[in-house]
mmCIF file of N, CA and C in Angstrom:
data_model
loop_
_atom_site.group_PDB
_atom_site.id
_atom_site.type_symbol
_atom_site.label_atom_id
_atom_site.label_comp_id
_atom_site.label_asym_id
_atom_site.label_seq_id
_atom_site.Cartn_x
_atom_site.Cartn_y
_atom_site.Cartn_z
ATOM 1 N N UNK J 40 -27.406 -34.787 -8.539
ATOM 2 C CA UNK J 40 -26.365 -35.459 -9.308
ATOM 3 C C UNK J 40 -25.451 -36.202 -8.352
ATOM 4 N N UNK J 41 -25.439 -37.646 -8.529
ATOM 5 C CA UNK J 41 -24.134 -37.852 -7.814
ATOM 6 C C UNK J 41 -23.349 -38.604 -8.617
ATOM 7 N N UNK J 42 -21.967 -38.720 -7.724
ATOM 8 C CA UNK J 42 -20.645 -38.812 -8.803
ATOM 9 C C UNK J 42 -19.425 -39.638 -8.095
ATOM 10 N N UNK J 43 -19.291 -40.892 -8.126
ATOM 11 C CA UNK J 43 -18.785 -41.338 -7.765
ATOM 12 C C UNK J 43 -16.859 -41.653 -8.535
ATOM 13 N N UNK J 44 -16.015 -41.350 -8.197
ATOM 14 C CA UNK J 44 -15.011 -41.497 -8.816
ATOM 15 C C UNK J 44 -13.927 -42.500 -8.253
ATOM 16 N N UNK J 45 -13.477 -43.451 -9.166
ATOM 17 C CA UNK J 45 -12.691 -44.580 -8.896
ATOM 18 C C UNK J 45 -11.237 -44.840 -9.706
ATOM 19 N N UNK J 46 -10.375 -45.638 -9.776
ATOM 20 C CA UNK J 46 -9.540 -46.096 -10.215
ATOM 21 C C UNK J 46 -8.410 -45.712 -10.032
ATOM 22 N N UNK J 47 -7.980 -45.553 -8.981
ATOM 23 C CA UNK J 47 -6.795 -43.971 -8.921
ATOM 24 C C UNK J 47 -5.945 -45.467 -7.830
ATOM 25 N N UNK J 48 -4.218 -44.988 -8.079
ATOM 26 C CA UNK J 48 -3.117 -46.254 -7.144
ATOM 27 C C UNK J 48 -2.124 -45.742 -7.553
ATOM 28 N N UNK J 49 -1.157 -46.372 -6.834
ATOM 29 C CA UNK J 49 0.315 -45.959 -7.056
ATOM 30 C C UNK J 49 0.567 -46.504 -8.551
ATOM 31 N N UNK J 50 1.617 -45.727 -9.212
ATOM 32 C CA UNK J 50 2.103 -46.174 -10.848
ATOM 33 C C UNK J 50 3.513 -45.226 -10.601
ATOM 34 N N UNK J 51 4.141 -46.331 -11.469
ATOM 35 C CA UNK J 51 5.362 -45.766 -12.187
ATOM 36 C C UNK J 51 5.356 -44.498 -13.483
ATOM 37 N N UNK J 52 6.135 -43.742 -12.782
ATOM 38 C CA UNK J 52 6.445 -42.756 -13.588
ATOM 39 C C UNK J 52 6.339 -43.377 -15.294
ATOM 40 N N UNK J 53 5.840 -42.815 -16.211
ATOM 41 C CA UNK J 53 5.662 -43.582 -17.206
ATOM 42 C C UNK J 53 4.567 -44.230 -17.601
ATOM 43 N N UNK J 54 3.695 -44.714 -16.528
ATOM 44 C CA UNK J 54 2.688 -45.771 -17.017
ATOM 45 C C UNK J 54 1.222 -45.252 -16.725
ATOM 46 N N UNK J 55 0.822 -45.914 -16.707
ATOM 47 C CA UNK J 55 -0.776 -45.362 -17.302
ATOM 48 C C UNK J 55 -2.253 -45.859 -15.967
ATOM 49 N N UNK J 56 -3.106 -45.208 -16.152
ATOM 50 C CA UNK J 56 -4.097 -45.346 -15.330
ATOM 51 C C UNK J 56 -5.340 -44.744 -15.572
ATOM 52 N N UNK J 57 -6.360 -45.628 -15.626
ATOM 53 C CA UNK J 57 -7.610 -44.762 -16.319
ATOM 54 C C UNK J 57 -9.044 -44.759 -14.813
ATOM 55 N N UNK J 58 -8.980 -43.465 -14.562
ATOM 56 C CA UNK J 58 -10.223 -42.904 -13.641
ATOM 57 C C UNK J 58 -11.242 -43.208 -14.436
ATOM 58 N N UNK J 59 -12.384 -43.579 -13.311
ATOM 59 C CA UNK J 59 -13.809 -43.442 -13.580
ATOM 60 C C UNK J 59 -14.509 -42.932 -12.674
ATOM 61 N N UNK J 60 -15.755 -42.603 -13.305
ATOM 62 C CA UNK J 60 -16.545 -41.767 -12.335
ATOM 63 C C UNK J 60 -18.273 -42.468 -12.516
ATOM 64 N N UNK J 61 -18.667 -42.701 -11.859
ATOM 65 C CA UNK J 61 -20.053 -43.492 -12.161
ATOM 66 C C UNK J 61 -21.245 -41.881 -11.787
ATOM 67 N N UNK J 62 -21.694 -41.700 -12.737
ATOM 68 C CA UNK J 62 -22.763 -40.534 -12.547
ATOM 69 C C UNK J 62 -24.161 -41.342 -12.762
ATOM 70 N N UNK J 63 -25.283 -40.477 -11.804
ATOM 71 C CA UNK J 63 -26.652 -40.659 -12.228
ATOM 72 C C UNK J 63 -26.943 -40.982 -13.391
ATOM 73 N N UNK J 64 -28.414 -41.252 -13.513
ATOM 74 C CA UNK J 64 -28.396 -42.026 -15.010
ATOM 75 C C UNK J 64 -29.021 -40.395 -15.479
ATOM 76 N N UNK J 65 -28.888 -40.044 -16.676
ATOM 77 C CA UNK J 65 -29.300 -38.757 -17.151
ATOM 78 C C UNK J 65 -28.269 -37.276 -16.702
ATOM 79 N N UNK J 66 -27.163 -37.638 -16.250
ATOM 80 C CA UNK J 66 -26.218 -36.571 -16.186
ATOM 81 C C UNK J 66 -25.890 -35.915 -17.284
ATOM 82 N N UNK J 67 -25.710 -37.151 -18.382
ATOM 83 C CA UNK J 67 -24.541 -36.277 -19.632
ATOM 84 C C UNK J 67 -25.588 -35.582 -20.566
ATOM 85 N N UNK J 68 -27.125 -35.409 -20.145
ATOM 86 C CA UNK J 68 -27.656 -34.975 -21.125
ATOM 87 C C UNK J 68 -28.050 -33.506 -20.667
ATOM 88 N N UNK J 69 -27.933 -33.278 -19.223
ATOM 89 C CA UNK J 69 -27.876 -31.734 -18.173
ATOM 90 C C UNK J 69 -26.733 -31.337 -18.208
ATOM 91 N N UNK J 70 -25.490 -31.817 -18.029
ATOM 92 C CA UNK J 70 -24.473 -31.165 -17.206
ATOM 93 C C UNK J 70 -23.491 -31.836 -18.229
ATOM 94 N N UNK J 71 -22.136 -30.764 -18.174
ATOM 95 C CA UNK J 71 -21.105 -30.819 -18.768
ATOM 96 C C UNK J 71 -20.306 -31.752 -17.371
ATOM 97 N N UNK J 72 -18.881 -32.335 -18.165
ATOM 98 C CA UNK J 72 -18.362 -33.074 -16.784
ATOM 99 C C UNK J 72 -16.555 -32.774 -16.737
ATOM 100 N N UNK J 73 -16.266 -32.714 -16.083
ATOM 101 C CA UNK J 73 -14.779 -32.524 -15.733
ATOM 102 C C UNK J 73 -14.187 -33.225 -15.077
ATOM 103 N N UNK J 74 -12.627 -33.434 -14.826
ATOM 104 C CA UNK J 74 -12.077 -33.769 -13.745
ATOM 105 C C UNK J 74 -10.830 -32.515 -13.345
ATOM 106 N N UNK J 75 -10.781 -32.530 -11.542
ATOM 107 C CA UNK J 75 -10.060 -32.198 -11.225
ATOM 108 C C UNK J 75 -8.755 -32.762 -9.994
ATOM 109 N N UNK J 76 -7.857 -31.897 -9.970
ATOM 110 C CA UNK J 76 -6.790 -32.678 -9.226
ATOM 111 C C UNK J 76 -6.544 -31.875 -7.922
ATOM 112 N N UNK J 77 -6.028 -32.029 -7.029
ATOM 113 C CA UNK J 77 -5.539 -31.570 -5.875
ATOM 114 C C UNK J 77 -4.189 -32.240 -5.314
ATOM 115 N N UNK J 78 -3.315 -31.535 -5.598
ATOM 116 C CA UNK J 78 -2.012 -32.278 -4.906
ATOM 117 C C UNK J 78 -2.101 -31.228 -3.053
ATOM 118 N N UNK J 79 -0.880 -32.524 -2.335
ATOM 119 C CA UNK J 79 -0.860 -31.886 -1.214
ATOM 120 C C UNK J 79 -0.294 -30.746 -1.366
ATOM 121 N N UNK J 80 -0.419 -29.449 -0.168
ATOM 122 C CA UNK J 80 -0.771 -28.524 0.046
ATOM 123 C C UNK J 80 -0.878 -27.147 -1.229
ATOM 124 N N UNK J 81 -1.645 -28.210 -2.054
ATOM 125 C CA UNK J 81 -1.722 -26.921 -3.632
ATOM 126 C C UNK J 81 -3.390 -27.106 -3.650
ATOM 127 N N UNK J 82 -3.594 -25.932 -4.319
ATOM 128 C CA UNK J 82 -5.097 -25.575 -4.526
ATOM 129 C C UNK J 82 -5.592 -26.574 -5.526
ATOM 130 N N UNK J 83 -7.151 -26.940 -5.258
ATOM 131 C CA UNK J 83 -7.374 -28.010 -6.337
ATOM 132 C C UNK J 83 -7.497 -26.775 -7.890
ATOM 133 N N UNK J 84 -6.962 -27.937 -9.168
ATOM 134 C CA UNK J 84 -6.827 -27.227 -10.060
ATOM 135 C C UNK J 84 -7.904 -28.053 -11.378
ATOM 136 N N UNK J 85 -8.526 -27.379 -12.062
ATOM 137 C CA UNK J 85 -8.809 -27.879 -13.194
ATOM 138 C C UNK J 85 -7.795 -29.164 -13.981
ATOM 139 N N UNK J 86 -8.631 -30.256 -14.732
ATOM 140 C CA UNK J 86 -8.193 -31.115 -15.617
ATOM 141 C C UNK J 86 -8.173 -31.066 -17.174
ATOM 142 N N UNK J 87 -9.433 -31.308 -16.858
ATOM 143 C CA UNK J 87 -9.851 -31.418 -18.361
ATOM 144 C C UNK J 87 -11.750 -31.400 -18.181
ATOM 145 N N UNK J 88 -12.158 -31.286 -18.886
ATOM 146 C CA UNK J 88 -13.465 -31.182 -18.849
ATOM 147 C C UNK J 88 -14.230 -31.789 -20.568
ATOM 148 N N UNK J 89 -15.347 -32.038 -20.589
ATOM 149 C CA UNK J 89 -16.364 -32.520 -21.439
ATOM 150 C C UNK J 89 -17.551 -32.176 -21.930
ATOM 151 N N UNK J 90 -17.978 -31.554 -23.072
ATOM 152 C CA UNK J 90 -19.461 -30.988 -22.873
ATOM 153 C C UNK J 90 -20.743 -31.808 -22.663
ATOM 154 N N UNK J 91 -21.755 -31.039 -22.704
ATOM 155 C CA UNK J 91 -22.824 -31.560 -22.576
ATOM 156 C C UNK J 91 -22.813 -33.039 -23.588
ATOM 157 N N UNK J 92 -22.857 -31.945 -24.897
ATOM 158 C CA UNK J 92 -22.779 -33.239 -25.894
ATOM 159 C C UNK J 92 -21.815 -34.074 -26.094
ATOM 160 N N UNK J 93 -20.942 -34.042 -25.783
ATOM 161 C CA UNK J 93 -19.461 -34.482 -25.551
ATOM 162 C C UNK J 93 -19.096 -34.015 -26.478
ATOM 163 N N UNK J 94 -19.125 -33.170 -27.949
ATOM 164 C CA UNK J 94 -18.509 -32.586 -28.533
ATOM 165 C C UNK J 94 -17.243 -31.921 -28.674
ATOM 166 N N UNK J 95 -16.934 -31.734 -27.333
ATOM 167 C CA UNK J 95 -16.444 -30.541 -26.845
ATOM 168 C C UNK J 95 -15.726 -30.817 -25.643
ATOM 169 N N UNK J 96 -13.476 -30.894 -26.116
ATOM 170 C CA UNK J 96 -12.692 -31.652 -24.946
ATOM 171 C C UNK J 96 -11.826 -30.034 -24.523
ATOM 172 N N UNK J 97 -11.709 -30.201 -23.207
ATOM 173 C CA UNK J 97 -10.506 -29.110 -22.985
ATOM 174 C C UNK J 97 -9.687 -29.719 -22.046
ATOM 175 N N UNK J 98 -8.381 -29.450 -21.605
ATOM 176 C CA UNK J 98 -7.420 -30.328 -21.031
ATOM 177 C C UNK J 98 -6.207 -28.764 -20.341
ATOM 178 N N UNK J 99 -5.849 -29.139 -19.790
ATOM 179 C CA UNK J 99 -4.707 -27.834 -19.194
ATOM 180 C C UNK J 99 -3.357 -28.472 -19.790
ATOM 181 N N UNK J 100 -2.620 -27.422 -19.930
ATOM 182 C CA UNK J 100 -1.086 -27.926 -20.848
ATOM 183 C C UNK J 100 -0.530 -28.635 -20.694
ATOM 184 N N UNK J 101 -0.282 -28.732 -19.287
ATOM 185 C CA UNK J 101 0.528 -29.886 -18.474
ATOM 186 C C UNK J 101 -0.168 -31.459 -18.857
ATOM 187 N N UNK J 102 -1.222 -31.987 -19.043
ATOM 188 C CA UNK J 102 -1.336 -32.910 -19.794
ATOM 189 C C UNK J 102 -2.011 -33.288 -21.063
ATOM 190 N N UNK J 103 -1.753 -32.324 -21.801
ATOM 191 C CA UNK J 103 -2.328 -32.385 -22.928
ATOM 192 C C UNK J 103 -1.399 -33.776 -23.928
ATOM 193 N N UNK J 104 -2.111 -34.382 -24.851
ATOM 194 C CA UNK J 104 -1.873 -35.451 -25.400
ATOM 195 C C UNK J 104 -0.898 -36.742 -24.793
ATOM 196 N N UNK J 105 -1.440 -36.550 -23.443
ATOM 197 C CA UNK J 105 -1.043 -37.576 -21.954
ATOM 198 C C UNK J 105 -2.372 -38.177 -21.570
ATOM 199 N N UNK J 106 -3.642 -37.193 -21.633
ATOM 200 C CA UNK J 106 -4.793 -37.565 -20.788
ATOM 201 C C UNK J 106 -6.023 -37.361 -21.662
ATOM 202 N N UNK J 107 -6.564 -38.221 -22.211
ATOM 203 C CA UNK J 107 -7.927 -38.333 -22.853
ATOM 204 C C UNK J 107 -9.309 -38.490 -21.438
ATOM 205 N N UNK J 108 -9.909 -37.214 -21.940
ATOM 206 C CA UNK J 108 -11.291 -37.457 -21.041
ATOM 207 C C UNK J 108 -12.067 -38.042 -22.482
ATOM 208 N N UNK J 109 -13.598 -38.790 -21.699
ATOM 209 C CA UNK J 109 -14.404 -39.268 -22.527
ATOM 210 C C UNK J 109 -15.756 -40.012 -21.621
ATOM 211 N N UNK J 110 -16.489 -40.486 -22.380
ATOM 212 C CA UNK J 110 -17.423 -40.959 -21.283
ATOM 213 C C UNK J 110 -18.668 -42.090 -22.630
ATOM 214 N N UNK J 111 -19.029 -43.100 -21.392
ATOM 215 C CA UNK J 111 -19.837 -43.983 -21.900
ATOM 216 C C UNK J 111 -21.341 -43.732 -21.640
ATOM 217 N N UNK J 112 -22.166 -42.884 -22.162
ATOM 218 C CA UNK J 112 -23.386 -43.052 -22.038
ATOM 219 C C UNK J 112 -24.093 -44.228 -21.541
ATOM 220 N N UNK J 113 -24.340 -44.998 -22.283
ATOM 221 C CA UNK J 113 -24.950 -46.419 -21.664
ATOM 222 C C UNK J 113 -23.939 -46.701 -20.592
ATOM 223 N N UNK J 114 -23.591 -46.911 -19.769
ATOM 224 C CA UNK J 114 -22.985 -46.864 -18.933
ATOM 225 C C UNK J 114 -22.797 -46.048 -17.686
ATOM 226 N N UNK J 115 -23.381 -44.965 -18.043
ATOM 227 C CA UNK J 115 -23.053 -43.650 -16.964
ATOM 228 C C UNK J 115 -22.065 -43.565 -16.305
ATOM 229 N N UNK J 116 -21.248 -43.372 -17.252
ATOM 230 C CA UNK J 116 -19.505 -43.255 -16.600
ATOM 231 C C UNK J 116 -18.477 -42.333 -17.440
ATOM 232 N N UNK J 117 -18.019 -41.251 -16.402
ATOM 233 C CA UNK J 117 -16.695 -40.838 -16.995
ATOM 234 C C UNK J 117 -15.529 -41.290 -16.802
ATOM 235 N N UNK J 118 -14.729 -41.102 -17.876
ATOM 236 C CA UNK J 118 -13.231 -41.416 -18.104
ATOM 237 C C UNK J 118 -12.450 -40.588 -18.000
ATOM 238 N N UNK J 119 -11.037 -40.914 -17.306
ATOM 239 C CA UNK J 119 -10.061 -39.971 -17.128
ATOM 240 C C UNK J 119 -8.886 -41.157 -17.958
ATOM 241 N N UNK J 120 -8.656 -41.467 -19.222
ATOM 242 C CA UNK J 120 -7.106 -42.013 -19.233
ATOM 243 C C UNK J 120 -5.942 -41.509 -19.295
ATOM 244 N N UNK J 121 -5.177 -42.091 -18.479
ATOM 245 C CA UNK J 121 -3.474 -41.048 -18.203
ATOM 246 C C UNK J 121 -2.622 -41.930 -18.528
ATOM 247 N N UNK J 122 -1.793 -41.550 -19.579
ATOM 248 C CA UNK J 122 -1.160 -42.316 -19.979
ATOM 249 C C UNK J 122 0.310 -41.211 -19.721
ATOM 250 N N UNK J 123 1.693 -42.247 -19.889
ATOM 251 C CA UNK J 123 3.261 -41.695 -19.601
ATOM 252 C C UNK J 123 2.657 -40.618 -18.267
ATOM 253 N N UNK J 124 2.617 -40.759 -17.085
ATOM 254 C CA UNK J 124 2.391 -40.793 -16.369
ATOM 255 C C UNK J 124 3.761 -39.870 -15.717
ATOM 256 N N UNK J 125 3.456 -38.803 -14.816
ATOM 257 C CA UNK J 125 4.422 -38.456 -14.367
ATOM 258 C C UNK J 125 4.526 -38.081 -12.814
ATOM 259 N N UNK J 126 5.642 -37.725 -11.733
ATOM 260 C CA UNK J 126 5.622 -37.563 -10.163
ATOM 261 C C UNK J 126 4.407 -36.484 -10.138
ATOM 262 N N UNK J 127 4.479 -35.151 -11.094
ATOM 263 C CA UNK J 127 4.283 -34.442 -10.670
ATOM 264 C C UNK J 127 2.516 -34.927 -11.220
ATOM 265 N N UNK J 128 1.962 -35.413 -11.499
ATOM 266 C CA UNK J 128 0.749 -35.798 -12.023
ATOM 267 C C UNK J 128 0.187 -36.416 -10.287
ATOM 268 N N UNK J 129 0.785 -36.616 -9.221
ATOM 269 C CA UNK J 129 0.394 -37.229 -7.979
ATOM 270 C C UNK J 129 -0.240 -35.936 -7.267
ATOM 271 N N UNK J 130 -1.676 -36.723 -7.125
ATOM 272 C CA UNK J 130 -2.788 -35.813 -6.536
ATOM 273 C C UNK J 130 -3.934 -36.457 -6.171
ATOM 274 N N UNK J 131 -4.687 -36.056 -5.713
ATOM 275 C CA UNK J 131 -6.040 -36.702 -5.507
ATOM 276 C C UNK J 131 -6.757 -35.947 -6.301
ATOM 277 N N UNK J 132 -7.762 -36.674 -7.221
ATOM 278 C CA UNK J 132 -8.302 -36.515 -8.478
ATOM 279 C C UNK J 132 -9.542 -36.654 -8.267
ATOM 280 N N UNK J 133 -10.901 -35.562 -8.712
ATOM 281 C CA UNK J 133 -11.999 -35.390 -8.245
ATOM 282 C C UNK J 133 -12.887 -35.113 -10.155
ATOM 283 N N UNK J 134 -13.494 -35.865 -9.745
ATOM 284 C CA UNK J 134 -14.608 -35.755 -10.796
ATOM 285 C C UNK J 134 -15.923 -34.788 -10.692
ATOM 286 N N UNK J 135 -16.647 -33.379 -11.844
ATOM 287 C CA UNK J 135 -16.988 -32.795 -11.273
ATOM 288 C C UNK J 135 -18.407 -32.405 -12.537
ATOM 289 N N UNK J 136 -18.993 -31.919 -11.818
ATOM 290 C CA UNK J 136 -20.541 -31.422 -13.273
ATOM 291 C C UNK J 136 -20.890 -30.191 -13.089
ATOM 292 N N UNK J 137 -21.425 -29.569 -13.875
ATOM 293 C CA UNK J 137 -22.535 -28.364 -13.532
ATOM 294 C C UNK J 137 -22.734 -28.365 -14.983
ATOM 295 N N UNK J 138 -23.646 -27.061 -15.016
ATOM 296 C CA UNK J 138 -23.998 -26.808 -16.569
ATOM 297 C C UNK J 138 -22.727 -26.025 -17.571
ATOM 298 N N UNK J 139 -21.948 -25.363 -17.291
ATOM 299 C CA UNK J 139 -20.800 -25.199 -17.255
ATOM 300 C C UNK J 139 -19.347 -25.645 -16.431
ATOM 301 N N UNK J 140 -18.148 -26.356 -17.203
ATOM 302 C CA UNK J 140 -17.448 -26.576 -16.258
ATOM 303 C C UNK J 140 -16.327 -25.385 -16.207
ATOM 304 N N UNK J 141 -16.089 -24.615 -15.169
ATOM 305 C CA UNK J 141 -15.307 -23.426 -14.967
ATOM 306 C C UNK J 141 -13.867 -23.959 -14.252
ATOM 307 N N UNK J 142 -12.557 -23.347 -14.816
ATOM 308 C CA UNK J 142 -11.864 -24.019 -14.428
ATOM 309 C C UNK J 142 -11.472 -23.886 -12.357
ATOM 310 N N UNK J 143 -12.427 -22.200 -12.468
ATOM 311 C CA UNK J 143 -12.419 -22.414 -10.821
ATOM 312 C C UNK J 143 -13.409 -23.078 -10.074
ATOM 313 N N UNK J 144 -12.576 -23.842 -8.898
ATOM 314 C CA UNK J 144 -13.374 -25.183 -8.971
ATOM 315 C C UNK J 144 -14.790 -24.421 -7.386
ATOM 316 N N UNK J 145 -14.163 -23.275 -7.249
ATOM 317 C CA UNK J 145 -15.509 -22.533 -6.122
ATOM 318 C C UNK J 145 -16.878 -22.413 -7.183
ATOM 319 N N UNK J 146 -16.513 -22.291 -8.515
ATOM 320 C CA UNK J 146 -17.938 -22.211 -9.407
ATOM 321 C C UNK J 146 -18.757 -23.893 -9.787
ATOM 322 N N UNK J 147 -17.801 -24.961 -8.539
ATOM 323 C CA UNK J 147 -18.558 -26.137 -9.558
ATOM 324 C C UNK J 147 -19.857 -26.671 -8.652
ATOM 325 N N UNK J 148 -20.873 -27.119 -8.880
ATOM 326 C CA UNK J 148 -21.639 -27.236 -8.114
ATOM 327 C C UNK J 148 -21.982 -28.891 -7.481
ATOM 328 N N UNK J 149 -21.249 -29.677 -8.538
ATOM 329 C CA UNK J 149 -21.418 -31.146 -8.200
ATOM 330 C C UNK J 149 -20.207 -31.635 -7.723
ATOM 331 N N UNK J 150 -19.511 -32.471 -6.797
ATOM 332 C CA UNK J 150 -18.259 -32.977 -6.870
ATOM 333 C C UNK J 150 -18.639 -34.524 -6.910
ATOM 334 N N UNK J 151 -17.646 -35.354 -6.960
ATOM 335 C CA UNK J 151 -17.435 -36.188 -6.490
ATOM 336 C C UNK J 151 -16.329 -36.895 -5.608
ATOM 337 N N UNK J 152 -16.231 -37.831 -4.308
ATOM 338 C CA UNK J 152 -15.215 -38.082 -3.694
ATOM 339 C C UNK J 152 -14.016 -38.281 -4.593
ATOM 340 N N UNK J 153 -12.787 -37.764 -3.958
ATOM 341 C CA UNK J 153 -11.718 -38.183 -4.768
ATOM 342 C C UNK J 153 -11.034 -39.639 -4.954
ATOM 343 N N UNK J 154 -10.121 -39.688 -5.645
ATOM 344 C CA UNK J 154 -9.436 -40.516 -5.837
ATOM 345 C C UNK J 154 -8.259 -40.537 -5.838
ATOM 346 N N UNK J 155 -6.912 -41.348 -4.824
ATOM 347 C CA UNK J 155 -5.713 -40.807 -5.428
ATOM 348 C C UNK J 155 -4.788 -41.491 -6.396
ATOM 349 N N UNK J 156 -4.133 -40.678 -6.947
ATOM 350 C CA UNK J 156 -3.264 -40.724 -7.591
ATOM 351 C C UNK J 156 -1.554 -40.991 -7.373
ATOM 352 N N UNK J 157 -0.792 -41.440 -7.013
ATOM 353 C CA UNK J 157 0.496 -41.948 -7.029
ATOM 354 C C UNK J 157 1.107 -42.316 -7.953
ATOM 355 N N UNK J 158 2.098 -41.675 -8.500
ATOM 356 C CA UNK J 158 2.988 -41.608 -9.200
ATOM 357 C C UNK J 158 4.567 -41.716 -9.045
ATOM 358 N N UNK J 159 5.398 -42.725 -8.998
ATOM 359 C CA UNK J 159 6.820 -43.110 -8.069
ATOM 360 C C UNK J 159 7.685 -42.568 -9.257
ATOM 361 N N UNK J 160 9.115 -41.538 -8.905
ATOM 362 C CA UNK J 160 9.393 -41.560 -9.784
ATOM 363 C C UNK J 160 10.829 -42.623 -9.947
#
C-alpha cells in the first residue's frame, strides 16, 4: 500500500484546508483509512478514520463537526476537510490504512509521509 499525503500550509485561525492522500489503486476495497496528527513534542494521535466501505466515519471530539473525512474512489484519494480551523489543530498530519484503523497509531501498519499543518492564531 502506498500513501501519499498532501495539502497541508499555514492558515488563519478560522479558515479551512482540505488534505489529500493519493493511495494505490485498490486500497479502499482492502483497507479501512484514517488520518492522523502529530503536534511538536506530543504523541501522534488519532483523527478520524473511514471504513472499508466507507460506510462508516469516526472523528475524536476535538474536531468533530470541524473535519469531514471522505474519499474518491475513482480517483484513489483520501480527504481530510478542516474547516474553522484552530492554533491548536497545528501538527503534522499523516494519512494511514490497515484492515482496521486503531486509534493507537503502534497498531497501524501503512503510513503515509506527513503533511504540515499551520494554524496562526
Amino acid at each position: 500500500v502506498q500513501l501519499q499525503a498532501s495539502g497541508g500550509g499555514l492558515v488563519q485561525a478560522g479558515g479551512s484546508l482540505r488534505l489529500s492522500c493519493a493511495t494505490s489503486p485498490g486500497t479502499f476495497g482492502s483497507y479501512a483509512l484514517g488520518w492522523f496528527r502529530q503536534a511538536p513534542g506530543k504523541e501522534r494521535e488519532f483523527v478520524a478514520d473511514i471504513s472499508r466501505n466507507g460506510g462508516t466515519t469516526h472523528y475524536i471530539d476535538s474536531v468533530k463537526g470541524r473535519f469531514t473525512i471522505s474519499r474518491d474512489i475513482a480517483q484513489n484519494r483520501l480527504y481530510l476537510q478542516m474547516n474553522n480551523l484552530k492554533p491548536e489543530d497545528t501538527a503534522v498530519y499523516y494519512c494511514a490504512a490497515d484492515r482496521l484503523i486503531y486509534s493507537d497509531p503502534s497498531m497501524i501498519s501503512f503510513w503515509g509521509q506527513g503533511t504540515q499543518v499551520t494554524v496562526s492564531s
